[in-house]
Coordinates of C-alpha atoms in Angstrom, one line a residue:
Chain Z
M4 CA 0.0 0.0 0.0
S5 CA 2.3 2.7 -1.2
A6 CA -0.6 5.1 -1.7
T7 CA -0.8 5.8 2.0
T8 CA 2.5 7.8 1.8
A9 CA 1.1 10.1 -0.9
S10 CA -0.3 13.5 0.2
T11 CA -4.0 14.0 0.6
G12 CA -4.4 16.3 -2.4
S13 CA -2.7 14.1 -5.0
R14 CA -4.6 11.1 -3.6
S15 CA -8.0 12.7 -4.1
W16 CA -7.0 13.9 -7.5
G17 CA -5.8 10.4 -8.3
R18 CA -9.1 8.9 -7.1
L19 CA -11.0 11.4 -9.2
R20 CA -9.0 10.4 -12.2
R21 CA -9.5 6.8 -11.5
R22 CA -13.2 7.3 -11.1
M23 CA -13.6 9.2 -14.4
P24 CA -14.3 6.2 -16.5
W25 CA -17.0 5.2 -14.0
W26 CA -18.8 8.5 -14.4
V27 CA -18.6 8.4 -18.1
L28 CA -20.1 4.9 -17.9
V29 CA -22.8 6.1 -15.5
L30 CA -23.7 8.9 -18.0
L31 CA -24.0 6.4 -20.8
L32 CA -26.1 4.1 -18.7
V33 CA -28.4 7.0 -17.7
G34 CA -28.8 7.9 -21.4
L35 CA -29.6 4.3 -22.3
A36 CA -32.0 4.0 -19.3
F37 CA -33.9 7.1 -20.6
I38 CA -34.2 5.5 -24.1
W39 CA -35.3 2.3 -22.4
V40 CA -38.2 3.9 -20.6
F41 CA -38.9 6.5 -23.3
P42 CA -41.9 4.6 -24.8
F43 CA -43.6 4.8 -21.4
I44 CA -42.8 8.5 -20.9
W45 CA -44.0 9.2 -24.4
M46 CA -47.2 7.2 -23.7
V47 CA -48.0 9.2 -20.6
S48 CA -47.2 12.5 -22.4
A49 CA -49.4 11.5 -25.4
S50 CA -52.3 10.6 -23.1
L51 CA -52.5 14.2 -21.9
K52 CA -52.2 15.9 -25.4
T53 CA -54.6 16.6 -28.2
S54 CA -54.4 14.6 -31.4
A55 CA -53.1 17.6 -33.2
E56 CA -50.2 18.0 -30.7
I57 CA -49.2 14.3 -31.1
F58 CA -49.3 14.3 -34.8
G59 CA -47.4 17.6 -35.1
G60 CA -45.4 17.8 -31.9
G61 CA -42.5 15.6 -32.9
L62 CA -40.3 15.0 -29.9
N63 CA -41.9 17.5 -27.6
L64 CA -43.0 15.6 -24.4
I65 CA -44.7 18.5 -22.5
P66 CA -48.4 18.9 -23.3
E67 CA -49.7 22.5 -23.8
A68 CA -52.5 21.8 -21.4
L69 CA -53.3 18.6 -19.5
R70 CA -56.2 17.0 -21.4
W71 CA -57.7 14.7 -18.8
E72 CA -60.7 14.2 -21.0
N73 CA -58.7 11.6 -22.9
Y74 CA -58.9 9.4 -19.8
A75 CA -62.6 10.0 -19.5
R76 CA -63.0 8.9 -23.1
A77 CA -60.9 5.7 -22.6
W78 CA -62.6 5.0 -19.3
V79 CA -66.2 5.4 -20.4
D80 CA -66.5 5.3 -24.2
G81 CA -63.6 2.9 -24.5
N82 CA -65.1 0.6 -21.8
F83 CA -61.9 0.5 -19.9
R84 CA -63.7 0.6 -16.6
T85 CA -65.3 -2.8 -17.6
Y86 CA -62.0 -4.1 -18.9
L87 CA -60.1 -3.1 -15.8
L88 CA -62.6 -4.6 -13.5
N89 CA -62.6 -7.8 -15.5
T90 CA -58.8 -7.9 -15.4
V91 CA -58.7 -7.3 -11.7
L92 CA -61.3 -10.1 -11.1
V93 CA -59.6 -12.6 -13.3
T94 CA -56.2 -11.8 -12.0
V95 CA -57.1 -12.0 -8.3
A96 CA -59.1 -15.2 -8.7
T97 CA -56.4 -16.9 -10.8
V98 CA -53.7 -15.9 -8.3
A99 CA -55.7 -17.4 -5.4
I100 CA -56.3 -20.7 -7.2
V101 CA -52.8 -21.0 -8.4
V102 CA -51.2 -20.3 -5.1
A103 CA -53.6 -22.7 -3.3
R104 CA -53.2 -25.6 -5.6
C105 CA -49.4 -25.2 -6.1
A106 CA -48.8 -24.9 -2.3
L107 CA -50.8 -28.1 -1.8
A108 CA -49.1 -30.0 -4.6
G109 CA -45.7 -28.7 -3.8
Y110 CA -46.0 -29.7 -0.1
V111 CA -46.8 -33.3 -0.8
L112 CA -44.4 -33.7 -3.7
G113 CA -41.6 -32.0 -1.8
R114 CA -42.0 -33.8 1.5
Y115 CA -43.5 -37.3 0.9
R116 CA -42.7 -40.4 -1.0
F117 CA -45.9 -42.2 -2.0
P118 CA -47.1 -44.6 -4.6
G119 CA -46.8 -42.7 -7.9
S120 CA -44.8 -39.7 -6.7
R121 CA -42.0 -40.2 -9.1
L122 CA -44.4 -40.6 -12.0
V123 CA -46.3 -37.4 -11.0
I124 CA -43.0 -35.4 -10.8
G125 CA -41.9 -36.9 -14.1
I126 CA -45.0 -35.9 -16.0
L127 CA -45.0 -32.4 -14.5
V128 CA -41.4 -31.8 -15.5
A129 CA -42.0 -33.1 -19.0
T130 CA -44.5 -30.4 -19.6
L131 CA -42.5 -27.6 -18.1
F132 CA -41.9 -25.9 -21.4
V133 CA -45.2 -26.3 -23.2
P134 CA -46.3 -22.9 -24.4
T135 CA -50.0 -22.1 -24.1
G136 CA -50.8 -21.0 -27.6
Y137 CA -50.2 -24.4 -29.1
T138 CA -52.9 -26.1 -27.2
I139 CA -55.6 -23.5 -27.6
I140 CA -58.0 -25.5 -29.8
P141 CA -58.6 -28.4 -27.4
I142 CA -59.0 -25.9 -24.5
V143 CA -61.7 -24.0 -26.4
K144 CA -63.4 -27.2 -27.4
L145 CA -63.4 -28.5 -23.8
S146 CA -64.6 -25.2 -22.4
L147 CA -67.4 -25.1 -25.0
E148 CA -68.6 -28.6 -24.1
L149 CA -68.6 -27.7 -20.4
G150 CA -70.4 -24.4 -21.0
L151 CA -67.4 -22.4 -19.7
L152 CA -66.4 -20.6 -22.9
D153 CA -68.3 -17.3 -22.6
Q154 CA -67.8 -16.5 -19.0
L155 CA -65.1 -15.1 -16.7
G156 CA -65.2 -18.3 -14.7
G157 CA -64.0 -20.3 -17.7
M158 CA -61.3 -17.8 -18.4
I159 CA -60.1 -18.0 -14.9
L160 CA -60.0 -21.8 -14.8
A161 CA -58.1 -21.9 -18.1
L162 CA -55.6 -19.4 -16.9
A163 CA -55.2 -21.1 -13.5
G164 CA -55.0 -24.5 -15.2
G165 CA -51.9 -23.8 -17.2
A166 CA -49.1 -26.0 -16.2
N167 CA -47.6 -23.8 -13.5
V168 CA -45.0 -26.5 -13.0
A169 CA -42.4 -24.0 -12.1
S170 CA -44.5 -22.7 -9.1
I171 CA -45.1 -26.3 -7.9
L172 CA -41.4 -27.0 -8.1
I173 CA -40.5 -23.8 -6.2
Y174 CA -42.9 -24.8 -3.4
A175 CA -41.6 -28.4 -3.4
G176 CA -38.0 -27.3 -3.2
Y177 CA -38.8 -24.9 -0.3
F178 CA -40.9 -27.4 1.7
R179 CA -38.2 -30.1 1.2
G180 CA -35.6 -27.9 2.9
M181 CA -37.6 -27.5 6.1
P182 CA -36.5 -29.5 9.1
A183 CA -38.4 -32.8 9.8
E184 CA -38.6 -31.8 13.5
L185 CA -41.3 -29.3 12.6
E186 CA -43.7 -32.0 11.5
E187 CA -42.7 -34.4 14.3
A188 CA -43.4 -31.7 16.9
A189 CA -46.8 -31.0 15.3
I190 CA -47.7 -34.7 15.3
V191 CA -46.6 -35.1 19.0
D192 CA -49.0 -32.2 19.7
G193 CA -51.8 -34.2 18.0
A194 CA -52.1 -32.2 14.8
G195 CA -53.3 -34.1 11.8
F196 CA -52.1 -34.0 8.2
L197 CA -54.2 -31.0 7.2
R198 CA -53.5 -29.0 10.4
T199 CA -49.8 -29.5 10.1
F200 CA -49.9 -28.1 6.7
A201 CA -52.3 -25.2 7.3
R202 CA -51.0 -24.1 10.7
I203 CA -47.3 -24.7 10.4
M204 CA -46.0 -25.3 6.9
L205 CA -48.1 -22.8 4.9
P206 CA -47.4 -19.8 7.2
L207 CA -43.6 -20.6 7.0
S208 CA -43.7 -20.6 3.2
M209 CA -44.6 -16.9 2.9
P210 CA -41.6 -15.9 0.9
V211 CA -42.4 -18.6 -1.7
T212 CA -46.0 -17.6 -1.7
A213 CA -45.1 -14.0 -2.4
T214 CA -42.9 -15.0 -5.3
V215 CA -45.5 -17.4 -6.8
A216 CA -48.3 -14.9 -6.3
I217 CA -46.4 -12.0 -8.0
L218 CA -45.3 -14.1 -10.9
T219 CA -48.8 -15.5 -11.4
F220 CA -50.1 -11.9 -11.1
L221 CA -47.7 -10.8 -13.8
F222 CA -48.6 -13.6 -16.1
T223 CA -52.3 -13.3 -15.7
W224 CA -52.5 -9.5 -15.9
N225 CA -50.5 -9.6 -19.1
A226 CA -52.2 -12.6 -20.7
F227 CA -53.6 -12.0 -24.1
F228 CA -54.3 -15.1 -26.1
L229 CA -56.6 -17.0 -23.7
P230 CA -58.6 -13.9 -22.7
L231 CA -58.9 -13.1 -26.4
V232 CA -60.4 -16.5 -27.2
F233 CA -62.7 -16.5 -24.2
S234 CA -64.2 -13.1 -25.0
F235 CA -64.5 -13.5 -28.8
S236 CA -68.3 -13.6 -28.7
N237 CA -68.9 -11.4 -25.6
P238 CA -67.0 -8.1 -25.6
A239 CA -68.2 -7.5 -22.0
L240 CA -65.6 -10.1 -20.9
R241 CA -62.6 -8.4 -22.4
T242 CA -59.5 -7.8 -20.2
V243 CA -57.4 -4.7 -20.7
S244 CA -55.0 -6.4 -23.1
V245 CA -57.8 -7.6 -25.4
G246 CA -59.7 -4.3 -24.9
M247 CA -56.7 -2.4 -26.2
Q248 CA -56.7 -4.3 -29.4
A249 CA -60.4 -3.7 -29.8
F250 CA -60.0 0.0 -29.1
V251 CA -57.2 0.3 -31.7
G252 CA -59.5 -1.5 -34.2
E253 CA -62.4 0.8 -33.6
N254 CA -60.7 4.1 -33.0
S255 CA -57.6 3.9 -35.1
T256 CA -57.2 7.7 -35.1
D257 CA -57.8 8.4 -31.4
W258 CA -54.1 8.3 -30.3
P259 CA -54.6 10.3 -27.1
G260 CA -57.5 8.0 -26.1
M261 CA -55.3 4.9 -26.8
A262 CA -52.4 6.3 -24.9
A263 CA -54.7 7.0 -21.9
A264 CA -56.1 3.5 -22.2
G265 CA -52.5 2.2 -22.2
V266 CA -51.7 4.2 -19.0
I267 CA -54.8 2.9 -17.3
S268 CA -53.9 -0.7 -18.2
L269 CA -50.2 -0.5 -17.3
L270 CA -50.4 1.6 -14.2
P271 CA -51.5 -1.2 -11.7
I272 CA -48.8 -3.6 -12.8
V273 CA -46.1 -0.9 -12.8
V274 CA -47.1 0.3 -9.3
L275 CA -47.1 -3.3 -8.1
F276 CA -43.6 -3.8 -9.6
A277 CA -42.3 -0.6 -7.9
F278 CA -43.4 -1.8 -4.5
M279 CA -42.6 -5.5 -4.8
Q280 CA -39.6 -5.4 -7.0
R281 CA -37.6 -7.8 -4.9
Y282 CA -40.2 -10.6 -5.4
F283 CA -40.4 -10.0 -9.2
I284 CA -36.6 -10.3 -9.4
E285 CA -36.3 -13.3 -7.1
G286 CA -39.0 -15.1 -9.0
I287 CA -37.3 -14.6 -12.3
A288 CA -33.9 -15.4 -10.9
G289 CA -35.2 -18.6 -9.4
A290 CA -35.2 -20.2 -12.9
V291 CA -31.4 -20.0 -13.0
K292 CA -30.7 -20.9 -9.4
S293 CA -32.6 -24.1 -9.3
Chain I
M4 CA -45.4 -41.7 16.6
A5 CA -43.2 -39.6 14.4
T6 CA -42.1 -42.4 12.2
Q7 CA -45.0 -42.0 9.8
V8 CA -43.5 -38.8 8.5
M9 CA -40.9 -39.6 6.0
P10 CA -39.5 -36.4 4.7
V11 CA -37.7 -36.8 1.4
R12 CA -34.2 -35.4 1.7
A13 CA -32.3 -33.9 -1.2
T14 CA -30.7 -37.3 -1.8
G15 CA -34.1 -38.8 -2.5
T16 CA -33.9 -41.8 -0.3
P17 CA -36.5 -42.5 2.4
A18 CA -35.2 -41.5 5.8
T19 CA -36.1 -44.7 7.6
P20 CA -35.4 -48.3 6.6
A21 CA -38.8 -50.0 6.4
P22 CA -39.5 -51.6 9.8
P23 CA -41.9 -54.6 10.1
R24 CA -45.4 -53.3 9.3
S25 CA -48.2 -53.7 11.8
P26 CA -51.8 -53.4 10.6
A27 CA -52.2 -50.2 12.6
R28 CA -49.2 -48.7 10.9
R29 CA -50.4 -49.7 7.5
R30 CA -53.7 -48.2 8.1
R31 CA -52.1 -44.9 9.1
E32 CA -50.0 -45.0 6.0
R33 CA -53.1 -45.5 3.9
Q34 CA -54.7 -42.6 5.5
R35 CA -51.7 -40.5 4.9
N36 CA -51.7 -41.4 1.3
L37 CA -55.3 -40.4 1.0
W38 CA -54.4 -37.0 2.3
I39 CA -51.6 -36.8 -0.2
Y40 CA -53.9 -37.6 -3.1
A41 CA -56.5 -35.1 -1.8
F42 CA -53.8 -32.4 -1.8
L43 CA -52.9 -33.3 -5.4
L44 CA -56.5 -33.4 -6.6
P45 CA -56.9 -29.7 -7.6
T46 CA -53.7 -29.9 -9.6
F47 CA -54.7 -33.2 -11.2
I48 CA -58.0 -31.8 -12.3
L49 CA -56.9 -28.4 -13.6
Y50 CA -53.6 -29.8 -15.1
G51 CA -55.4 -32.7 -16.7
M52 CA -58.1 -30.5 -18.2
Y53 CA -56.0 -27.6 -19.4
T54 CA -52.5 -29.0 -20.0
L55 CA -52.4 -32.7 -20.3
Y56 CA -55.6 -33.3 -22.3
P57 CA -54.9 -30.4 -24.8
I58 CA -51.4 -31.8 -25.5
V59 CA -52.8 -35.3 -26.2
A60 CA -55.7 -33.9 -28.1
S61 CA -53.5 -31.7 -30.3
Y62 CA -51.6 -34.8 -31.4
W63 CA -54.9 -36.5 -32.2
Y64 CA -56.2 -33.5 -34.2
S65 CA -53.0 -33.6 -36.2
L66 CA -53.9 -37.1 -37.4
V67 CA -57.5 -36.5 -38.4
E68 CA -59.3 -34.6 -41.1
W69 CA -61.6 -32.2 -39.2
N70 CA -63.1 -28.8 -39.7
G71 CA -62.8 -27.9 -36.1
F72 CA -66.5 -27.6 -35.3
T73 CA -68.5 -30.7 -36.2
A74 CA -68.2 -34.0 -34.6
D75 CA -67.1 -35.5 -37.9
Q76 CA -63.5 -36.6 -37.6
R77 CA -61.8 -38.9 -40.2
F78 CA -58.5 -40.5 -39.4
V79 CA -56.0 -39.6 -42.1
G80 CA -52.7 -40.6 -40.6
L81 CA -49.8 -38.3 -41.5
D82 CA -51.5 -36.6 -44.4
N83 CA -51.8 -33.3 -42.5
Y84 CA -48.0 -33.3 -41.9
E85 CA -47.4 -34.0 -45.5
R86 CA -49.5 -31.1 -46.5
V87 CA -47.8 -28.7 -44.1
L88 CA -44.3 -29.9 -45.2
A89 CA -45.3 -29.2 -48.8
D90 CA -46.6 -25.7 -48.0
P91 CA -44.0 -23.0 -48.9
L92 CA -45.7 -20.6 -46.4
F93 CA -44.8 -23.0 -43.6
W94 CA -41.2 -23.2 -44.6
S95 CA -41.0 -19.4 -45.0
S96 CA -42.3 -18.9 -41.5
V97 CA -39.8 -21.5 -40.2
G98 CA -37.1 -19.6 -41.9
I99 CA -38.2 -16.3 -40.5
T100 CA -38.4 -17.9 -37.0
L101 CA -34.9 -19.2 -37.2
L102 CA -33.6 -15.9 -38.5
F103 CA -35.4 -14.0 -35.8
M104 CA -33.9 -16.3 -33.2
L105 CA -30.4 -15.8 -34.7
I106 CA -30.9 -12.0 -34.3
V107 CA -32.5 -11.8 -30.9
A108 CA -31.0 -14.7 -28.9
P109 CA -27.3 -13.5 -29.1
L110 CA -28.3 -9.9 -28.4
R111 CA -30.2 -10.9 -25.4
V112 CA -27.7 -13.4 -24.0
F113 CA -24.5 -11.4 -24.6
G114 CA -25.9 -7.9 -24.3
A115 CA -27.5 -8.8 -21.0
F116 CA -24.3 -10.4 -19.9
A117 CA -22.3 -7.2 -20.4
M118 CA -25.0 -5.2 -18.6
A119 CA -25.1 -7.6 -15.7
I120 CA -21.3 -7.4 -15.3
L121 CA -21.6 -3.6 -15.1
L122 CA -24.6 -3.6 -12.7
N123 CA -23.0 -6.2 -10.5
S124 CA -20.0 -4.0 -9.7
P125 CA -20.5 -2.6 -6.2
R126 CA -18.7 0.6 -7.2
L127 CA -21.3 1.6 -9.7
P128 CA -23.6 4.3 -8.5
L129 CA -27.3 4.1 -9.1
R130 CA -27.2 0.4 -9.6
S131 CA -30.7 -0.4 -8.3
F132 CA -32.1 2.5 -10.4
F133 CA -30.6 1.0 -13.5
R134 CA -31.8 -2.5 -12.7
T135 CA -35.3 -1.2 -12.3
A136 CA -35.3 0.9 -15.5
Y137 CA -33.9 -2.0 -17.6
F138 CA -36.3 -4.5 -16.1
L139 CA -39.4 -2.3 -16.4
P140 CA -40.5 -3.3 -20.0
V141 CA -40.6 -7.0 -18.8
V142 CA -43.5 -6.4 -16.4
T143 CA -45.6 -4.4 -18.8
T144 CA -48.4 -6.0 -20.8
T145 CA -47.0 -7.2 -24.2
A146 CA -50.3 -6.7 -26.1
I147 CA -50.4 -3.0 -25.0
V148 CA -46.7 -2.4 -25.5
G149 CA -47.1 -3.6 -29.1
V150 CA -49.8 -1.0 -29.7
V151 CA -47.7 1.8 -28.1
M152 CA -44.7 0.7 -30.3
R153 CA -46.9 1.1 -33.4
F154 CA -47.2 4.8 -32.4
I155 CA -43.6 5.2 -31.5
L156 CA -42.5 3.7 -34.9
D157 CA -45.2 5.4 -36.9
P158 CA -43.6 6.7 -40.1
A159 CA -45.6 9.9 -40.3
S160 CA -45.6 11.3 -36.8
G161 CA -43.9 8.9 -34.4
P162 CA -41.0 10.0 -32.3
V163 CA -38.6 7.6 -34.0
A164 CA -39.5 9.2 -37.3
S165 CA -38.8 12.6 -35.8
V166 CA -35.3 11.5 -34.7
L167 CA -34.6 10.0 -38.1
Q168 CA -35.6 13.3 -39.7
V169 CA -33.1 15.2 -37.5
F170 CA -30.4 13.0 -39.0
G171 CA -31.7 13.7 -42.4
L172 CA -33.1 10.2 -43.0
G173 CA -36.3 10.2 -44.9
P174 CA -39.5 8.7 -43.6
V175 CA -39.1 5.0 -43.3
D176 CA -42.0 2.7 -42.5
L177 CA -39.9 0.5 -40.2
L178 CA -42.6 -2.1 -39.6
G179 CA -44.2 -1.9 -43.0
N180 CA -41.1 -2.3 -45.1
S181 CA -40.2 -6.0 -45.5
S182 CA -36.5 -5.3 -45.4
T183 CA -36.6 -3.5 -42.0
A184 CA -39.6 -5.2 -40.4
L185 CA -37.8 -8.2 -39.0
V186 CA -34.9 -6.3 -37.5
T187 CA -37.3 -3.7 -36.1
A188 CA -39.5 -6.4 -34.5
G189 CA -36.3 -8.0 -33.2
V190 CA -35.1 -4.7 -31.6
V191 CA -38.5 -4.2 -29.9
Y192 CA -38.5 -7.8 -28.8
V193 CA -35.0 -7.6 -27.3
W194 CA -36.0 -4.3 -25.5
K195 CA -39.1 -5.9 -24.1
F196 CA -37.4 -9.1 -22.7
F197 CA -33.8 -8.0 -22.2
G198 CA -34.5 -7.6 -18.4
I199 CA -35.3 -11.2 -17.9
T200 CA -31.9 -12.4 -19.3
M201 CA -30.2 -9.6 -17.3
I202 CA -31.7 -10.9 -14.1
Y203 CA -30.6 -14.5 -15.0
W204 CA -27.0 -13.3 -15.4
L205 CA -27.2 -11.2 -12.2
A206 CA -28.4 -14.3 -10.3
A207 CA -25.5 -16.3 -11.9
L208 CA -23.0 -13.7 -10.8
Q209 CA -24.3 -13.8 -7.2
T210 CA -23.3 -17.5 -7.0
I211 CA -19.6 -16.7 -7.3
P212 CA -18.2 -16.6 -3.7
K213 CA -16.7 -13.2 -2.8
D214 CA -13.6 -14.6 -1.1
L215 CA -12.4 -16.0 -4.4
Y216 CA -12.0 -12.5 -5.7
E217 CA -10.3 -11.4 -2.4
A218 CA -7.9 -14.3 -2.6
A219 CA -7.1 -13.5 -6.3
R220 CA -6.6 -9.8 -5.4
I221 CA -4.2 -10.7 -2.7
D222 CA -2.3 -12.7 -5.3
G223 CA -2.0 -9.5 -7.3
A224 CA -4.7 -10.0 -10.0
G225 CA -6.0 -6.9 -11.7
A226 CA -9.6 -6.2 -12.6
F227 CA -9.2 -7.8 -16.0
G228 CA -7.4 -10.8 -14.5
L229 CA -10.3 -11.3 -12.0
F230 CA -12.8 -11.2 -14.8
R231 CA -10.8 -13.5 -17.1
H232 CA -9.8 -16.1 -14.6
I233 CA -12.6 -16.1 -12.1
T234 CA -15.8 -14.6 -13.4
L235 CA -15.7 -16.1 -16.9
P236 CA -14.8 -19.7 -16.1
L237 CA -17.4 -19.8 -13.3
L238 CA -20.1 -18.4 -15.5
I239 CA -19.6 -20.7 -18.5
P240 CA -21.9 -23.4 -17.1
F241 CA -24.6 -20.8 -16.8
L242 CA -24.2 -19.8 -20.4
L243 CA -25.9 -23.0 -21.5
I244 CA -28.9 -22.7 -19.1
I245 CA -29.4 -19.1 -19.9
S246 CA -29.2 -19.7 -23.6
V247 CA -31.8 -22.5 -23.4
L248 CA -34.1 -20.4 -21.3
T249 CA -33.8 -17.4 -23.6
I250 CA -34.3 -19.4 -26.8
E251 CA -37.3 -21.1 -25.3
D252 CA -38.6 -17.7 -24.5
C253 CA -38.4 -16.7 -28.1
F254 CA -41.4 -18.9 -28.8
H255 CA -43.5 -16.5 -26.8
A256 CA -43.3 -13.7 -29.3
F257 CA -46.8 -14.1 -30.5
D258 CA -48.4 -11.4 -28.4
L259 CA -45.9 -8.8 -29.4
M260 CA -46.0 -9.5 -33.1
Q261 CA -49.7 -9.8 -33.2
S262 CA -50.3 -6.5 -31.5
M263 CA -47.5 -4.6 -33.3
T264 CA -48.4 -5.6 -36.8
A265 CA -52.1 -6.9 -36.9
G266 CA -55.2 -5.0 -36.0
A267 CA -54.4 -2.1 -38.2
R268 CA -54.8 -4.2 -41.3
S269 CA -58.4 -5.1 -40.5
S270 CA -59.5 -1.6 -39.6
A271 CA -60.2 0.6 -42.6
P272 CA -60.0 4.2 -41.3
R273 CA -63.5 4.6 -39.7
S274 CA -65.0 7.8 -38.4
S275 CA -63.0 8.9 -35.4
R276 CA -64.5 9.2 -32.0
S277 CA -62.5 12.3 -31.3
T278 CA -64.4 14.6 -33.7
S279 CA -63.7 17.6 -31.4
T280 CA -60.0 17.7 -32.2
G281 CA -59.7 16.3 -35.7
G282 CA -56.0 15.5 -36.0
P283 CA -54.4 16.6 -39.3
S284 CA -52.8 13.4 -40.3
P285 CA -54.4 10.2 -39.0
P286 CA -52.0 7.3 -38.6
R287 CA -51.8 5.3 -41.8
S288 CA -53.1 1.8 -41.6
R289 CA -50.3 -0.5 -42.3
N290 CA -51.3 -3.3 -44.6
S291 CA -48.5 -3.1 -47.1
G292 CA -45.4 -5.1 -47.0
S293 CA -45.0 -8.4 -45.3
P294 CA -44.3 -7.9 -41.6
P295 CA -43.4 -11.1 -39.7
R296 CA -46.8 -11.7 -38.1
R297 CA -45.9 -14.8 -36.2
P298 CA -42.2 -15.2 -36.4
C299 CA -42.0 -18.0 -33.8
S300 CA -45.0 -20.1 -35.0
S301 CA -44.4 -23.5 -36.2
A302 CA -46.8 -26.3 -37.1

């Protein structure tokens, strides 16, 4: 450590010079980050402008006057109040079903050996990467025969019925890592199978539940293909992602209204992301760690 | 009493060697198994209905002649496959899919790698801000982002057109022109999902033990040496996993392509709802050219 002998002044100058590349880098990254989020900034700005301003304004992001009536138009005329309500209903119900069934399945698969357990895990893992779009025809046919096609309940079941293998495996891995003493103590206290799970295991799995719930929320809120198919013949069932497509088709010149509709649709998920960022990131990172 | 619980350890072997079984013990085990199957029931039902059955049914449909609505299905063997393989449109979309993957997968994997290396450095200020900003597009609804991108890339009055004009480049219909459509779609796709791959790499970087770096630094290794001899070799195994995950992800491009290129084609400019303002130049409907509508769709 020869640097300790140098005088204070030259040391801070040296540090400044050493730090220079970092600050250049930070500037570059800030610029890139601005470009990265620019589409969203532009959307918010456009949602408060008039059509004339958007078409003629070029790169100017500041509206002349805040046109909140664009939001009123998207909300009422564009039916986004219905679409948003549908999306919230579908998302909340789907998250509840997925969390419940994945916790139950993950618990028994992670902690018990029973006749057929290897087979069950094998089949689940084999379908880990099946994308939903490829199996849409049988899903529609099945829902049609069960009378589930043109209702939100059917949409929820179809969204919650997707494989969700990753969530089950996350739960299984978490429950597997818990000490056996927990269960033994519960049994000594006279707790049965169900009570042991509901009173001891489930509360202890809160971190996993948060991750699974957030990821399912993200997937369901952003789902497009299944909601599209389930609301084909009944526009009142549209979610925001389907509603946006319909709005574009019907009002292809109303850019401010569309931008306002986009803000309405994206705001909930972005706010959720801002507050629960850790769980989003952990959920995504889990795919690599396991 | 605790012996009926047999937690499966990471090794996968039962914890206890099977003791002689009494009838009472067997009854308890049967009861336990009933609970287990009850716990699996919701997953069995939903998974069977919406995942397993559709996969099997899809294979069956591929072997029959069927119009999709009536009950009338005639088994035709591999005829459907023969027809698809003879269809030039199928091969053209396979080609576009592969080309699309060749463009976007390396950009995502290696671009995100470089970004993760930068963001992982503890000396970089504003790290969590950058991570949030670059991850933001991932959480947004693809079908809506696609529509917004149509505005952004609009050749008449979108912001990208304005920037191109500043540089003296004439109006280019980036999505409508067949020579630029694929690359443009690829850039938007990389932008949208870059954050996922970045988080993969950041997670991989977290697995490298800190004391390895310290030990190497004591041995006199510089920043480049650390990167070359510790970071790189330890990340190589992750390259395979992350590449597979990223390429698999490419098959989910349908929402983005559909919302970015379709929709406008079916809507002939109707009377606008916003009669009060009356914009001077309504966005052109984009039904010329051949944008890659479903670049990642195969049979």
